[in-house]
Amino acid sequence: MSRLDAFIRRMQAQRACIDAAAANLGGLTGPILELGLGNGRTYDHLRVCFPDRPIYVFDRHVAAHPDCIPPTQFLRLGDFRATLPGYLEEGQPSAAFVHADIGSGDERASLRLAADLAPILVKILASRGYLACDQPLVEASLEKLTISGVLDGGRYHFYLRRD
Ligand code: SAM
């Protein structure tokens, strides 16, 4: 598979997870969390899919397209390892959906970051909430979900918090 094919499949899997969360949240209340603003592509899609929910956005810095810069009150800048505990300390409500696109070119560092964040993500996520991540996450309360034909390549990971 060419790198272009792999990139397109990753984007398709990413979009499919966000769309599946939007279709399945039902009456579960709570905000959306976006980890990894990047250039704002997925943030923009989240805004379309969840027009009535607050979307809190986490990144080290803002380097997004000018049309995709979140309002300041929903922006949490700094290392995820500090800003996610900070979100909990603010007393913010549990998230109905967390989308975490946190990987870099360094595969080992990305896996380590995901392992560091998994326990705090589970604390932030509401019971029966959904979590999509570009890295695999291992937590007892996370049930791995499939989306037929889309997540088979392991490019994206979709979970439901069971309890
Ligand atoms: N979802 C974005 C989009 O659609 O444009 C792309 C996100 S990009 C793959 C990953 C982002 O995560 C980068 O913007 C990077 O700055 C951020 N990031 C990576 N590690 C981080 C960390 N430890 N703390 C805060 N931000 C981090």
XYZ file of C-alpha atoms and ligand atoms in Angstrom:
190
model
C 0.000 0.000 0.000
C 1.362 3.420 -0.893
C 1.815 6.081 1.772
C -0.983 8.020 0.061
C -3.345 5.036 0.395
C -2.371 4.605 4.052
C -2.965 8.311 4.752
C -6.386 8.270 3.069
C -7.442 5.175 5.023
C -6.346 6.774 8.275
C -8.422 9.870 7.512
C -11.407 7.698 6.564
C -11.111 5.763 9.823
C -10.793 9.005 11.795
C -13.927 10.454 10.211
C -15.844 7.185 10.633
C -15.114 7.161 14.395
C -16.259 10.763 14.829
C -19.404 10.113 12.775
C -20.137 6.902 14.731
C -19.813 8.742 18.046
C -22.177 11.458 16.790
C -24.691 8.832 15.658
C -24.580 6.820 18.886
C -24.290 9.289 21.765
C -28.066 9.600 22.008
C -29.102 11.389 25.176
C -25.712 11.198 26.895
C -24.904 14.714 28.047
C -21.436 16.253 28.240
C -18.928 18.177 26.184
C -16.606 16.946 23.448
C -12.823 16.933 23.970
C -10.404 17.317 21.067
C -6.803 16.355 21.878
C -4.538 17.557 19.076
C -5.834 20.645 17.263
C -3.119 20.462 14.592
C -4.357 22.389 11.584
C -7.943 22.099 12.796
C -9.339 19.571 10.317
C -10.903 17.237 12.857
C -11.920 20.133 15.099
C -13.870 21.532 12.153
C -15.549 18.151 11.611
C -16.425 17.933 15.311
C -18.071 21.354 15.090
C -20.243 20.065 12.237
C -21.118 16.802 14.015
C -21.724 18.275 17.478
C -23.154 21.771 16.858
C -24.907 21.936 20.230
C -22.099 20.771 22.514
C -19.095 22.658 23.859
C -15.840 21.395 22.337
C -12.771 21.755 24.579
C -9.536 21.696 22.597
C -6.098 20.705 23.903
C -2.732 21.251 22.239
C 0.705 22.645 22.986
C 0.074 25.565 20.706
C -2.316 26.935 18.118
C -1.157 26.344 14.558
C -4.540 25.812 12.955
C -6.189 27.266 9.873
C -7.555 30.704 10.843
C -11.141 29.444 10.371
C -10.539 26.611 12.854
C -9.289 28.369 15.951
C -11.413 27.555 18.991
C -12.778 30.324 21.236
C -10.293 31.067 24.022
C -12.576 29.801 26.776
C -12.537 26.334 25.204
C -8.801 26.209 24.548
C -6.397 24.470 26.957
C -2.782 25.089 25.915
C 0.192 23.102 27.210
C 1.286 19.511 27.489
C -1.668 17.096 27.626
C -0.130 15.555 30.751
C -0.725 18.859 32.563
C -3.823 20.255 30.850
C -5.987 17.115 31.177
C -5.589 16.916 34.972
C -6.179 20.681 34.944
C -9.501 20.122 33.170
C -10.577 17.767 35.952
C -9.432 20.215 38.620
C -11.570 22.931 37.013
C -14.568 20.737 37.856
C -15.652 20.513 34.226
C -18.304 17.895 33.345
C -17.388 14.432 32.111
C -16.936 14.228 28.349
C -19.452 12.438 26.149
C -16.803 11.916 23.453
C -13.025 12.307 23.418
C -11.206 12.451 20.099
C -7.457 12.077 20.596
C -5.244 12.537 17.534
C -1.977 12.809 19.403
C 0.633 10.937 17.405
C 3.860 12.328 16.017
C 6.401 10.806 13.655
C 7.999 9.053 16.628
C 6.029 5.835 17.058
C 7.507 4.867 20.428
C 6.963 8.329 21.897
C 3.374 8.348 20.621
C 2.651 4.990 22.255
C 4.243 6.175 25.489
C 2.159 9.361 25.437
C -1.011 7.311 24.898
C -0.101 5.018 27.804
C 0.502 8.071 30.021
C -2.841 9.615 29.077
C -5.069 6.517 29.205
C -5.791 6.631 32.986
C -6.728 10.315 32.950
C -8.798 9.936 29.785
C -10.865 7.243 31.474
C -11.467 9.594 34.416
C -12.597 12.401 32.127
C -14.854 10.249 29.946
C -18.485 9.773 31.028
C -19.818 6.295 31.570
C -21.150 5.086 28.162
C -19.084 7.795 26.480
C -16.986 7.178 23.365
C -13.281 7.645 22.781
C -11.468 7.587 19.423
C -7.680 7.651 19.282
C -4.935 7.320 16.720
C -3.022 5.210 19.275
C -4.145 1.981 20.969
C -5.250 2.427 24.581
C -5.366 -0.260 27.236
C -7.751 0.332 30.154
C -10.026 -2.221 31.791
C -13.130 -0.036 31.480
C -12.629 0.630 27.761
C -14.398 -1.762 25.409
C -12.840 -1.859 21.962
C -15.388 -1.312 19.190
C -15.221 -2.113 15.508
C -16.602 -0.295 12.508
C -16.845 -2.837 9.733
C -14.344 -2.427 6.950
C -12.921 0.827 8.336
C -10.883 0.063 11.454
C -9.417 -3.243 10.277
C -5.966 -1.841 9.526
C -5.389 -0.669 13.130
C -4.965 2.926 11.979
C -7.551 4.229 14.407
C -9.051 2.900 17.626
C -12.602 3.318 18.878
C -13.765 2.592 22.433
C -16.828 2.742 24.669
C -16.426 3.369 28.378
C -18.336 0.484 29.873
C -18.922 1.659 33.459
N -6.366 16.386 14.548
C -5.502 17.382 13.959
C -6.037 17.837 12.634
O -7.044 17.280 12.153
O -5.481 18.766 12.058
C -4.082 16.871 13.837
C -3.406 16.636 15.178
S -1.663 16.357 15.035
C -1.582 14.719 14.437
C -1.150 16.130 16.701
C -1.205 17.404 17.544
O -0.970 17.018 18.897
C -0.153 18.423 17.196
O -0.790 19.655 16.928
C 0.735 18.533 18.434
O 1.138 19.845 18.747
C -0.161 17.975 19.534
N 0.578 17.304 20.587
C 1.351 16.189 20.482
N 1.847 15.815 21.684
C 1.372 16.724 22.577
C 1.503 16.870 23.991
N 2.234 16.013 24.730
N 0.854 17.886 24.593
C 0.123 18.781 23.861
N -0.049 18.685 22.516
C 0.573 17.674 21.888
